[in-house]
Coordinates of C-alpha atoms in Angstrom, one line a residue:
Chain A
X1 CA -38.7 14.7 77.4
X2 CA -40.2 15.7 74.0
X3 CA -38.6 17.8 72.0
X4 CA -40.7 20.7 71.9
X5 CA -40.0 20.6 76.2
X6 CA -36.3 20.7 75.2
X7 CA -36.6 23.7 73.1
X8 CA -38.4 25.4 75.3
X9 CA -35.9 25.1 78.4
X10 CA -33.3 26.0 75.8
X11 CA -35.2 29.3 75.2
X12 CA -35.3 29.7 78.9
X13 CA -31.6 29.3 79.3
X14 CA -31.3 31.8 76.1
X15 CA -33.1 33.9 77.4
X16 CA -31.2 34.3 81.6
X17 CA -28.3 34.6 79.3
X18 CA -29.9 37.6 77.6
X19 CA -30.9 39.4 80.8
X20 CA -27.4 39.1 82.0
X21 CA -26.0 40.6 79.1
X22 CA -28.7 43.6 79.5
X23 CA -27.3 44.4 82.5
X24 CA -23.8 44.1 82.2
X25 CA -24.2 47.0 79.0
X26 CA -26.0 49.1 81.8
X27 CA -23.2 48.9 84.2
X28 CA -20.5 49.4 81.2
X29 CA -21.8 52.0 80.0
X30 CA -22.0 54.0 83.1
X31 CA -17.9 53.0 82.9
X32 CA -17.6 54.4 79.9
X33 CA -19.0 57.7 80.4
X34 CA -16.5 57.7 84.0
X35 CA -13.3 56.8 81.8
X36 CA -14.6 59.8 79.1
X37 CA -14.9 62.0 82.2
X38 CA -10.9 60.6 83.0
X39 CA -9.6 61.7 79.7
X40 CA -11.1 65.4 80.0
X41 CA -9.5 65.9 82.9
X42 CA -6.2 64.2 81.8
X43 CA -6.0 65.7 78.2
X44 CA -5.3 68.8 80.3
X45 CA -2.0 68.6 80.6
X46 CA -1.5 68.8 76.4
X47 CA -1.9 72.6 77.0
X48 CA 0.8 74.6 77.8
X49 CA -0.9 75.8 80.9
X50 CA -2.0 72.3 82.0
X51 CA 2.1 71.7 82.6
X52 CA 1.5 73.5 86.0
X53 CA -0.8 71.7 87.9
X54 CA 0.0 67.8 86.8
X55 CA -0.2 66.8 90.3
X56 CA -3.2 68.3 90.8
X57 CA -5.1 66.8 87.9
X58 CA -3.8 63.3 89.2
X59 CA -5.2 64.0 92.4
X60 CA -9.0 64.1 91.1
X61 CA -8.3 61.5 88.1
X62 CA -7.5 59.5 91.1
X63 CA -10.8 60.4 92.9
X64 CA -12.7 59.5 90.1
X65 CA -11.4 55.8 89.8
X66 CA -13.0 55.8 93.4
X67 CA -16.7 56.2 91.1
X68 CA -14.6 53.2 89.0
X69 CA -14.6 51.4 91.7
X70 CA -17.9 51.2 93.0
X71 CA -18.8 50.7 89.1
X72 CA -16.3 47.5 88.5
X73 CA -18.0 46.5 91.9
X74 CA -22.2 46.3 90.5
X75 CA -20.5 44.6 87.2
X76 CA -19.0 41.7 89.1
X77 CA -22.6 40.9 90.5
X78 CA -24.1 40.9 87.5
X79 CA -22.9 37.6 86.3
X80 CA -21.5 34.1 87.9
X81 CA -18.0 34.6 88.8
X82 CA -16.7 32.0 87.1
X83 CA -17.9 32.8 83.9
X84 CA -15.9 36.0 83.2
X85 CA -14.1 34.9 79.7
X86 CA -18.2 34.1 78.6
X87 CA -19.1 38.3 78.8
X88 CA -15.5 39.7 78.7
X89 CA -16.3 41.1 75.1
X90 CA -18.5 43.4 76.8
X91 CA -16.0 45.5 78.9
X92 CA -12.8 44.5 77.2
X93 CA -12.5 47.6 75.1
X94 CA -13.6 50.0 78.9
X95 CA -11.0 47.8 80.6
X96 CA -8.3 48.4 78.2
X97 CA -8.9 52.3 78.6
X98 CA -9.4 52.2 82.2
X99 CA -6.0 50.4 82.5
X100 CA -4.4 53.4 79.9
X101 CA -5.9 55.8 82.2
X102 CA -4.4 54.7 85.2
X103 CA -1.2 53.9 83.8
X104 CA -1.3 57.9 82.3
X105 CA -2.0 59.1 86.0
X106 CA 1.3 56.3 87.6
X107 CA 3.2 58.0 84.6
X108 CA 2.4 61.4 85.3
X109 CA 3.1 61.1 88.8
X110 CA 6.2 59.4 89.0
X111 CA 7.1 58.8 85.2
X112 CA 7.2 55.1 85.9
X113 CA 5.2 52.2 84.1
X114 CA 2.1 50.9 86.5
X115 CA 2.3 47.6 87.5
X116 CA -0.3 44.6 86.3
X117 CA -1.0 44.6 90.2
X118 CA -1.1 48.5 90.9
X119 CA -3.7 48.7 88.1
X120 CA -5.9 46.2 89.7
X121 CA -5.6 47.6 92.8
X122 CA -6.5 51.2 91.5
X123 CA -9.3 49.6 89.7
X124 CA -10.4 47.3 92.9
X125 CA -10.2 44.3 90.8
X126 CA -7.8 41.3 91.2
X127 CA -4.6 40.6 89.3
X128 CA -5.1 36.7 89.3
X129 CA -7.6 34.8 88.0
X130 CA -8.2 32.9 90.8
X131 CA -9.3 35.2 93.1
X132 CA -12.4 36.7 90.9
X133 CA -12.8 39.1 88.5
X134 CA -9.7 40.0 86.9
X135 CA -7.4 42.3 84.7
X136 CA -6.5 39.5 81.8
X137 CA -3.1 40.1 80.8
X138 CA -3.7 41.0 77.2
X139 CA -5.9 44.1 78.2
X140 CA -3.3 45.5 80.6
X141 CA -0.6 45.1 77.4
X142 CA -3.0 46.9 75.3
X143 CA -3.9 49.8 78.0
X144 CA -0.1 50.3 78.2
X145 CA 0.3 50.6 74.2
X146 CA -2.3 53.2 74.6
X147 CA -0.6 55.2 76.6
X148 CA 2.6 54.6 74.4
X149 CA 0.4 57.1 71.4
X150 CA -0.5 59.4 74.2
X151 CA 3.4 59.9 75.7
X152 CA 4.2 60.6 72.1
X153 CA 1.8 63.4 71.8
X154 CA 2.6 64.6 74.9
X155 CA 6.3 64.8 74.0
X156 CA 5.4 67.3 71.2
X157 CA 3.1 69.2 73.2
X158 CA 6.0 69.3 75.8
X159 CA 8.2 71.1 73.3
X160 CA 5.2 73.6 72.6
X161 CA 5.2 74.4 75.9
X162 CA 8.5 74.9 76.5
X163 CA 9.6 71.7 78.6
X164 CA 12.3 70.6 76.6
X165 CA 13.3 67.8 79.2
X166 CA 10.2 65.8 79.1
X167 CA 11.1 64.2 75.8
X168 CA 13.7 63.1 76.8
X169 CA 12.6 60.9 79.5
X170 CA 9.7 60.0 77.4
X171 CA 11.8 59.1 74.9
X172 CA 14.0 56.6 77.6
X173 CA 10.5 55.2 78.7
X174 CA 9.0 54.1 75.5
X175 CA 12.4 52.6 74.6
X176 CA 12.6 50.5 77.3
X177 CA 8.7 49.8 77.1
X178 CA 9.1 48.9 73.5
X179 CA 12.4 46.5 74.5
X180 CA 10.2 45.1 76.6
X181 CA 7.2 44.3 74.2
X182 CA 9.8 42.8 71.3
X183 CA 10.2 39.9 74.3
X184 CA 6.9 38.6 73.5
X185 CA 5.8 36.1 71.1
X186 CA 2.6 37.7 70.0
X187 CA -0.2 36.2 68.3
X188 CA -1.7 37.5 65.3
X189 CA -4.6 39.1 66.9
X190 CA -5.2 42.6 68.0
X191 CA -3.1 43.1 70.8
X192 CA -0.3 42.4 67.8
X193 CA -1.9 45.0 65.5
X194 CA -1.5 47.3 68.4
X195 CA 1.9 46.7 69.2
X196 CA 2.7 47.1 65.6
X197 CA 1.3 50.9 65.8
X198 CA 4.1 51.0 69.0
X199 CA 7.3 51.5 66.6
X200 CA 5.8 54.8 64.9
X201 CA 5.3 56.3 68.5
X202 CA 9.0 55.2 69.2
X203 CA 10.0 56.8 65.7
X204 CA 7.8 60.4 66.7
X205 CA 9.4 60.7 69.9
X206 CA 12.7 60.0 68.9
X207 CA 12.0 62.3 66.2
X208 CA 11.2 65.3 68.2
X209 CA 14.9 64.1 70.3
X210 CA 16.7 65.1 67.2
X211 CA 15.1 68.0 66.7
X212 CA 16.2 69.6 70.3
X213 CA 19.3 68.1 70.3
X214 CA 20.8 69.3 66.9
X215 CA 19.4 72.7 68.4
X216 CA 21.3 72.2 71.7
X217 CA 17.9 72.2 73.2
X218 CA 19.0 69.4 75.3
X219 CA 21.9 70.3 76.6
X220 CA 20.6 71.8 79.9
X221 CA 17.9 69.3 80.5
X222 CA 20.4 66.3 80.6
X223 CA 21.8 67.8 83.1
X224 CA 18.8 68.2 85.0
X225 CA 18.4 64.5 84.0
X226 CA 21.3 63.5 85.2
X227 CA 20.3 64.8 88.7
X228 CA 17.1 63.5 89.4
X229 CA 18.6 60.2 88.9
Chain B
X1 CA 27.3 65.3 62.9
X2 CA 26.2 66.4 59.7
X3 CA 27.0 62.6 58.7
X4 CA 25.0 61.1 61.8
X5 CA 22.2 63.1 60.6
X6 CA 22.6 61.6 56.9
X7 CA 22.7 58.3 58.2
X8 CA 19.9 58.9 60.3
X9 CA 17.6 60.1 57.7
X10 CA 18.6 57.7 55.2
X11 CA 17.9 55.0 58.2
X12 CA 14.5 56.4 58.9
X13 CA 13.5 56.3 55.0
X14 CA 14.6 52.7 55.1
X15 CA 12.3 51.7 58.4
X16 CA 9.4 53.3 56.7
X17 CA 9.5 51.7 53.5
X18 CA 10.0 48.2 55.8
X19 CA 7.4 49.1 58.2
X20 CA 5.1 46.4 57.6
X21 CA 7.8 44.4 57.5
X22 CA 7.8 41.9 60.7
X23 CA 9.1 42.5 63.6
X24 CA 11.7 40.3 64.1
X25 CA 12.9 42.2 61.0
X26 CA 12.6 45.2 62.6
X27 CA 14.4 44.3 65.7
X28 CA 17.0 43.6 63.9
X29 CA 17.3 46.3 61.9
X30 CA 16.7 48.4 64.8
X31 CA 20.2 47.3 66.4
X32 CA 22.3 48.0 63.2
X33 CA 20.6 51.6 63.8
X34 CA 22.6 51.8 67.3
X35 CA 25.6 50.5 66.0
X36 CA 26.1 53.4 63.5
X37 CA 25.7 55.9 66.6
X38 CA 28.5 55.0 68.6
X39 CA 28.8 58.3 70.3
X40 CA 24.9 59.5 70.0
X41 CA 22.1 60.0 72.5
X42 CA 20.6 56.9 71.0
X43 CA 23.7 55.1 72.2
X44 CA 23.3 56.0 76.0
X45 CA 19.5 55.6 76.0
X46 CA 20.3 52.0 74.9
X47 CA 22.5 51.7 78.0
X48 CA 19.4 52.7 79.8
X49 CA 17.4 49.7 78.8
X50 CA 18.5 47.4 81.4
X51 CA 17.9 43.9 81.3
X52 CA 17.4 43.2 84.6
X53 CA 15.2 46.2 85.2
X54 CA 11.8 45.9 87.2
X55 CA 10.0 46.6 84.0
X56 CA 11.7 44.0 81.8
X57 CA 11.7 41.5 84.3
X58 CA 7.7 42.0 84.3
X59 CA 7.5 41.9 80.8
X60 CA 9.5 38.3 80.7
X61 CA 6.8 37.1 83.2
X62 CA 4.5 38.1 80.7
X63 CA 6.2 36.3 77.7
X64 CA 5.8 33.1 80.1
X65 CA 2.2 33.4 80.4
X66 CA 1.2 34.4 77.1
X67 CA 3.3 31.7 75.5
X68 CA 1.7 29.2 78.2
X69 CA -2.0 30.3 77.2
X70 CA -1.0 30.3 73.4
X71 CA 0.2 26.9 73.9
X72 CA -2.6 25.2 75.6
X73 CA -5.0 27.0 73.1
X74 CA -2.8 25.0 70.1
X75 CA -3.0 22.0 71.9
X76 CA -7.1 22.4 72.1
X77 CA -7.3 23.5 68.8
X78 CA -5.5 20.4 67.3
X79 CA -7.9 18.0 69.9
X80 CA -10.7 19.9 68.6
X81 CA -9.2 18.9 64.7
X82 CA -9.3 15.4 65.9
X83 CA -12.7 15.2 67.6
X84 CA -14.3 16.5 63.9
X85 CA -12.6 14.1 61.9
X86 CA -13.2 11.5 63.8
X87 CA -16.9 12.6 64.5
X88 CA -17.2 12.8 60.7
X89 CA -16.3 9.7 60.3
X90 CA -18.8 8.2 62.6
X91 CA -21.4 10.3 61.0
X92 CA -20.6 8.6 57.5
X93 CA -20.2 5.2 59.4
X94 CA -23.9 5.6 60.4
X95 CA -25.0 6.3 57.2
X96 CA -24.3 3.0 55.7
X97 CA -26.5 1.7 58.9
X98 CA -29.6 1.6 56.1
X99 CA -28.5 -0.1 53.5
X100 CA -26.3 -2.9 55.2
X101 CA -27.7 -5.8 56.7
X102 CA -25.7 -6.2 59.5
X103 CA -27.1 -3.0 61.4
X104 CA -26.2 -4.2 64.9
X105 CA -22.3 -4.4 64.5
X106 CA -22.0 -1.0 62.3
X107 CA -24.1 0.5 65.6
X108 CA -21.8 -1.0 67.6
X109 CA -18.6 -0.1 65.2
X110 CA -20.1 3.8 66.2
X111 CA -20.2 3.4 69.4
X112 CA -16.3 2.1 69.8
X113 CA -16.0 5.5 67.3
X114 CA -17.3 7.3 69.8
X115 CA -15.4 6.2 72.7
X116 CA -12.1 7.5 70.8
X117 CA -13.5 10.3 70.6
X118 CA -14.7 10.9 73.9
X119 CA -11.2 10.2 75.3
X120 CA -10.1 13.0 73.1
X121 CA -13.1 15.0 75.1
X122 CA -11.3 13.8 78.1
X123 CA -7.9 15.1 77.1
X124 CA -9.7 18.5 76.6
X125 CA -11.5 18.6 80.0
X126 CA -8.1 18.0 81.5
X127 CA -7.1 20.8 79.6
X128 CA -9.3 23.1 81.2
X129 CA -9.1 22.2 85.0
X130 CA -8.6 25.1 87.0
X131 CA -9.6 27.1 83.7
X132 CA -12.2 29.3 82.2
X133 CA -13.7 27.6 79.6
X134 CA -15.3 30.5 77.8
X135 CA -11.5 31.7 77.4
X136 CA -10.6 28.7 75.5
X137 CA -14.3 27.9 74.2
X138 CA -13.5 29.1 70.6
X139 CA -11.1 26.7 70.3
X140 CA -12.7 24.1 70.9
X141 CA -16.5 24.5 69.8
X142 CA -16.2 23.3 66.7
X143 CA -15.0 19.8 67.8
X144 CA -18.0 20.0 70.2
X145 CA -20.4 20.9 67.4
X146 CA -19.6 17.7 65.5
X147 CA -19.5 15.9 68.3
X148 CA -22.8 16.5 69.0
X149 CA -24.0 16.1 65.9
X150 CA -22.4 12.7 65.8
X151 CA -23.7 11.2 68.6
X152 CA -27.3 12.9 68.5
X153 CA -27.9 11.2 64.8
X154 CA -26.6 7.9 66.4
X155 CA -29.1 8.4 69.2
X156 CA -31.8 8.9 66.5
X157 CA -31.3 5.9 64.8
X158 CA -31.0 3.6 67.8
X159 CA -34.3 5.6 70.0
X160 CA -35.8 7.6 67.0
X161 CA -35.7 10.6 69.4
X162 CA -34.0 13.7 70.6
X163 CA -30.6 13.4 72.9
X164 CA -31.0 16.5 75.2
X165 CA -28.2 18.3 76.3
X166 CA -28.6 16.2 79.8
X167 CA -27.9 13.4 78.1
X168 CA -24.7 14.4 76.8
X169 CA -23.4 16.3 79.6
X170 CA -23.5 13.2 81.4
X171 CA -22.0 10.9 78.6
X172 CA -19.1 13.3 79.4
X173 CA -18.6 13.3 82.9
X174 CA -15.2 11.0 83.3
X175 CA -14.5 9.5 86.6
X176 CA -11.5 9.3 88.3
X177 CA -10.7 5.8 88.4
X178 CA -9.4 6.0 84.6
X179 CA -7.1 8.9 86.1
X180 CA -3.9 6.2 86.7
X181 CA -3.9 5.0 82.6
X182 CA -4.3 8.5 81.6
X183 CA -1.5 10.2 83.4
X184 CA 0.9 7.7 82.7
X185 CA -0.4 7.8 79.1
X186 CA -0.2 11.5 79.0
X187 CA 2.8 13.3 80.1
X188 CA 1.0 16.4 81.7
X189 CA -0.3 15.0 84.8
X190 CA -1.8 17.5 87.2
X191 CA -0.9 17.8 91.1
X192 CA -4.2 17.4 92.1
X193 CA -6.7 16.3 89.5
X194 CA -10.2 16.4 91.1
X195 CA -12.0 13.3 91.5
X196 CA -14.4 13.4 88.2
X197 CA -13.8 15.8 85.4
X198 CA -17.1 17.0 82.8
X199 CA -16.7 18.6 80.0
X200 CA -20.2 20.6 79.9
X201 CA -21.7 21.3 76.8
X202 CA -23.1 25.1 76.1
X203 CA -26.7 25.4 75.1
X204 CA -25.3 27.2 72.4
X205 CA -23.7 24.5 70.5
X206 CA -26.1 22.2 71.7
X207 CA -28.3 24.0 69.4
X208 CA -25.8 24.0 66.6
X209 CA -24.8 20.8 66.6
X210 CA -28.6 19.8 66.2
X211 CA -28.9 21.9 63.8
X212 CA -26.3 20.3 61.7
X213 CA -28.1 17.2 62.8
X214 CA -31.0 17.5 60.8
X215 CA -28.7 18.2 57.7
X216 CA -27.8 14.5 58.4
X217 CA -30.8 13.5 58.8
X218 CA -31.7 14.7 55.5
X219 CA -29.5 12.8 53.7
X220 CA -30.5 9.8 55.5
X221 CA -34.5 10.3 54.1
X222 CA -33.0 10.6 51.0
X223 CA -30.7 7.9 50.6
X224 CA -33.2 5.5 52.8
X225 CA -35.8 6.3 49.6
X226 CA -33.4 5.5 47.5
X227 CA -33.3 2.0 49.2
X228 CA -36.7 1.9 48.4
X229 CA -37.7 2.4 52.3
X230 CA -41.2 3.9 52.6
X231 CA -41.7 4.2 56.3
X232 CA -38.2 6.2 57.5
X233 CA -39.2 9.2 55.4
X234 CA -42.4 9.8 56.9
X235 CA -41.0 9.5 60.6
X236 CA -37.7 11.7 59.4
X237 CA -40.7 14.6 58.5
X238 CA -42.2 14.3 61.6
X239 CA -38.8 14.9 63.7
X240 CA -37.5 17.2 61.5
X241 CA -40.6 19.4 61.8
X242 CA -40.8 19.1 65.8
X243 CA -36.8 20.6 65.5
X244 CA -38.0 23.0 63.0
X245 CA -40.7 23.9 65.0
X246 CA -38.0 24.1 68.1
X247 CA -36.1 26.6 66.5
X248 CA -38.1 29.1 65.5
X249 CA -39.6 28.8 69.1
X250 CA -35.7 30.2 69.9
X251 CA -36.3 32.3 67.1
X252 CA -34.1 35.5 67.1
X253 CA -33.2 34.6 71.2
X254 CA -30.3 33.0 70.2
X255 CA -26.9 34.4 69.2
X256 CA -26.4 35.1 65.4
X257 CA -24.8 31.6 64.4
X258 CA -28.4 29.7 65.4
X259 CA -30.2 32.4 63.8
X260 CA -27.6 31.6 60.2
X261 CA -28.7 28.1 60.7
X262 CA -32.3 28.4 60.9
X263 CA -32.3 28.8 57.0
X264 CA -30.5 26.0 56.2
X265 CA -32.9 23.9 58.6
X266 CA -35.6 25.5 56.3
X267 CA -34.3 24.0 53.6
X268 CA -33.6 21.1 54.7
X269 CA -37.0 20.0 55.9
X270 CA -38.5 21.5 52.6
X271 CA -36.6 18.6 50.7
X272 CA -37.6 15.9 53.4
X273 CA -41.5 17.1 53.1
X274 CA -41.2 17.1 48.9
X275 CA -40.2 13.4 49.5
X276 CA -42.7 12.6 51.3
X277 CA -45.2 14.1 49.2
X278 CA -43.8 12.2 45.5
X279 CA -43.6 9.1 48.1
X280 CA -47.5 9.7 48.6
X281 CA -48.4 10.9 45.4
X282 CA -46.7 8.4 43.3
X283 CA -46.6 5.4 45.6
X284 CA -50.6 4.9 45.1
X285 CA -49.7 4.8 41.5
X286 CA -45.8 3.3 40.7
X287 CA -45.0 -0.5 41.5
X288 CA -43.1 -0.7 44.5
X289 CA -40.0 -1.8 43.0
X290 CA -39.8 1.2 40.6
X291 CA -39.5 3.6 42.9
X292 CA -36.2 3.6 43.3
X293 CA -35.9 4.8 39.9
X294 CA -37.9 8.0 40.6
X295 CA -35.7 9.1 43.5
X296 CA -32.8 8.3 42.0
X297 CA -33.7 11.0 39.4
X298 CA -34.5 13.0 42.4
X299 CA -31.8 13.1 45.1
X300 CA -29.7 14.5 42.0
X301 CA -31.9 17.4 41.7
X302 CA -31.4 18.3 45.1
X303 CA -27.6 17.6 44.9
X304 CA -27.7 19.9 41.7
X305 CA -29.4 22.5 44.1
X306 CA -26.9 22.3 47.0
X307 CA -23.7 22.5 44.8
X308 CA -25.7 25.9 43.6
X309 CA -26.8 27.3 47.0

């Protein structure tokens, strides 16, 4: 084989690898414009009205991850299944906010943190690496810090609108959520940049705790607490 | 009260100033927080954070597997450490090949070289069974690249011609009868280690790896003038320019790194062709025997220029 016959498969090999890419940006782009969609519906609920109806924006957040779906399912075509960590630069970032999304809606719903498996299976992807294309573990971890900055916004908001309970069981979530991060041994990459922005949502909420509870703000609502559990 | 909210303000003065301290720091600091609220919310929301909950026992399950994936990528990296130096080595063993008589047993010297480091290669394919190797692949190109390098250039001097990526692939396919010595070398035998393991080379460092090839190559047009060798230079031009040629045929296809290369290359062959031409221009005219003298006045030039660039 001469050498210019080498180069020139090499080009051809370049080249497939190109195409793939091509259409793997088509298909995550039309994710990214379904994920925006998500996050207009969901950044509802900051509004005072928005309070009202949580269940009901859950319900279509929910029917959109069906258009999720269908999209996730064109992108695993698009490229040899057992190539995933070669393109996964190209939806990591769409992943991590899909998997914030869904965790936002779980949270909403029944203030609980979505499993690793419960967001694969609202995303119609696979938890395991084995079995396809999956949810790797570091973009679940950085979906749920995202939704650790949003929880802290929304305990603010919740105070605006008059909920004075809702901070409180924030505040009990992102506790435990950040006891349960500080078990890790995290690398110095970005899923460790991230979790070192998780401390100053810990510090708002419990911040916005003090404030109703030297006001005796919070007096009623741990009652109420108290009873739902 | 009005002293818990002293001590809490003065507390959360103190975590900002330390908040790029890490966060083992933190943690710690954290619990002295708690302690000086015996009575406070904070107090019963700790209570709340149950060890044994279904969150936290996720969240160990995910210490366990990061700490596993961290691991194995150490353990590839420091393979990957190996396979370049002792690639490196090989490289500069070859490069005496020239100048020393005995050009059969430094050949053969490489090639023992190169079986090491192949059974480092090994180590890493075992690595990677029942793995994606893209997920690990940055740990371990480098190695890969040197590798290549190493034992395309010793392909060049024994066949004067290209390895392709064929070749190597199948230099790196290991069969399973060696399985028995390895496991009981290695401590992490697998339950079910498939009968043959390859390590399969990207076209991507394929195409680095020759490009740092013709960097070696070079050198050795350069230092074979010095030897007063007329003949290698010449051929050296002649492959170099067919590479060159290669890679511009790639051209801008190619991810970013090749492209970063493809200047270097440039240069590279410039040197080799100015050789050739002083070898032409001068040889009709400079006693065989002298010419030694003129390149040796001439590889420090282009020394002088690569300290520079």
């Amino acid at each position: 084989m001469s050498v210019s016959d080498m180069f020139i498969a090499l080009q051809g090999v370049l080249t497939a690898d190109q195409d793939i890419r091509e259409e793997i940006r088509k298909v995550v782009q039309a994710l990214e414009q379904t994920a925006r969609e998500i996050l207009t519906l969901l950044q509802g609920v900051h509004q005072g009205a928005g309070f009202q109806d949580i269940p009901k924006k859950c319900q279509k957040a929910r029917e959109h991850f069906g258009t999720v779906r269908t999209q996730l399912e064109s992108l695993k075509t698009k490229f040899p299944a057992d190539q995933y960590y070669r393109f996964h630069e190209h939806w990591r970032f769409v992943l991590q906010r899909l998997v914030f999304l869904a965790a936002f809606v779980v949270y909403l719903e029944s203030e609980t943190l979505v499993t690793r498996e419960a967001v694969a299976e609202i995303l119609g992807i696979e938890a395991d690496r084995e079995r396809g294309f999956h949810l790797d573990i570091e973009d679940y971890l950085s979906g749920v810090l995202t939704l650790a900055s949003e929880l802290a916004r929304l305990a603010v908001n919740s105070v605006t609108a008059g909920d004075y309970s809702r901070p409180l069981r924030i505040s009990t979530f992102i506790n435990e959520l950040d006891s349960g991060f500080r078990l890790l041994n995290l690398k110095n990459d970005s899923l460790r940049k991230r979790y070192d922005g998780l401390k100053y949502d810990v510090k708002k909420i419990e911040e916005v705790v003090y404030d109703l509870s030297i006001r005796g703000l919070n007096k009623e609502a741990t009652v109420g607490e108290g009873e739902e559990k | 009260m009005s002293v818990n909210v002293v001590l809490e303000c003065s507390s959360l003065a103190v975590k900002k100033n330390s908040c790029y301290s890490q966060k083992l720091r933190s943690g710690g600091f954290r619990k002295r927080k708690y302690d000086n609220f015996p009575h406070g919310q904070r107090r019963e929301e700790k209570e709340n954070v149950n060890p044994s909950s279904a969150l936290m026992t996720s969240f160990k399950s995910f210490q366990m597997e990061l700490d596993t994936r961290h691991d194995k990528y150490e353990r590839l990296v420091k393979l990957s450490r190996d396979i370049t130096i002792e690639s490196k080595r090989t490289i500069f063993l070859l490069h005496r090949f020239t100048s020393a008589p005995n050009g059969e047993e430094i050949l053969n010297e490489s090639e023992v070289k190169l079986d090491a480091v192949r059974r480092k290669i090994k180590q890493v394919a075992q690595e990677l069974i029942g793995e994606d190797m893209y997920q690990f692949h940055r740990a371990i190109s480098p190695g890969l690249q040197e590798y290549i390098e190493a034992v395309s250039f010793q392909y060049f001097i024994k066949t004067r011609s290209l390895i392709s990526v064929e070749e190597i692939n199948k230099q790196l396919v290991f069969a399973a009868e060696d399985r028995e010595e390895t496991t009981n070398m290695t401590s992490n035998s697998h339950d079910k280690p498939p009968h043959t393991w390859s390590l399969k080379v990207t076209p991507v460092d394929y195409l680095l790896g020759v490009a740092d090839l013709t960097g070696e190559l070079m050198r050795l047009c350069i230092g074979s003038v010095g030897n007063g060798d007329i003949d290698t230079p010449f051929e050296l031009s002649q492959f170099l320019r067919q590479i060159y040629d290669g890679f511009t045929f790639i051209g801008n296809t190619g991810p970013y790194e090749v492209s970063k290369k493809l200047y270097t290359l440039k240069q590279s062959l410039a040197k080799v062709e100015n050789a050739c031409y002083t070898l032409k221009v001068r040889g009709s005219e400079i006693p065989k025997h002298m010419l030694a003298d003129v390149f040796s006045t001439k590889t420090e030039l282009i020394d002088q220029e690569e300290g520079l660039s």
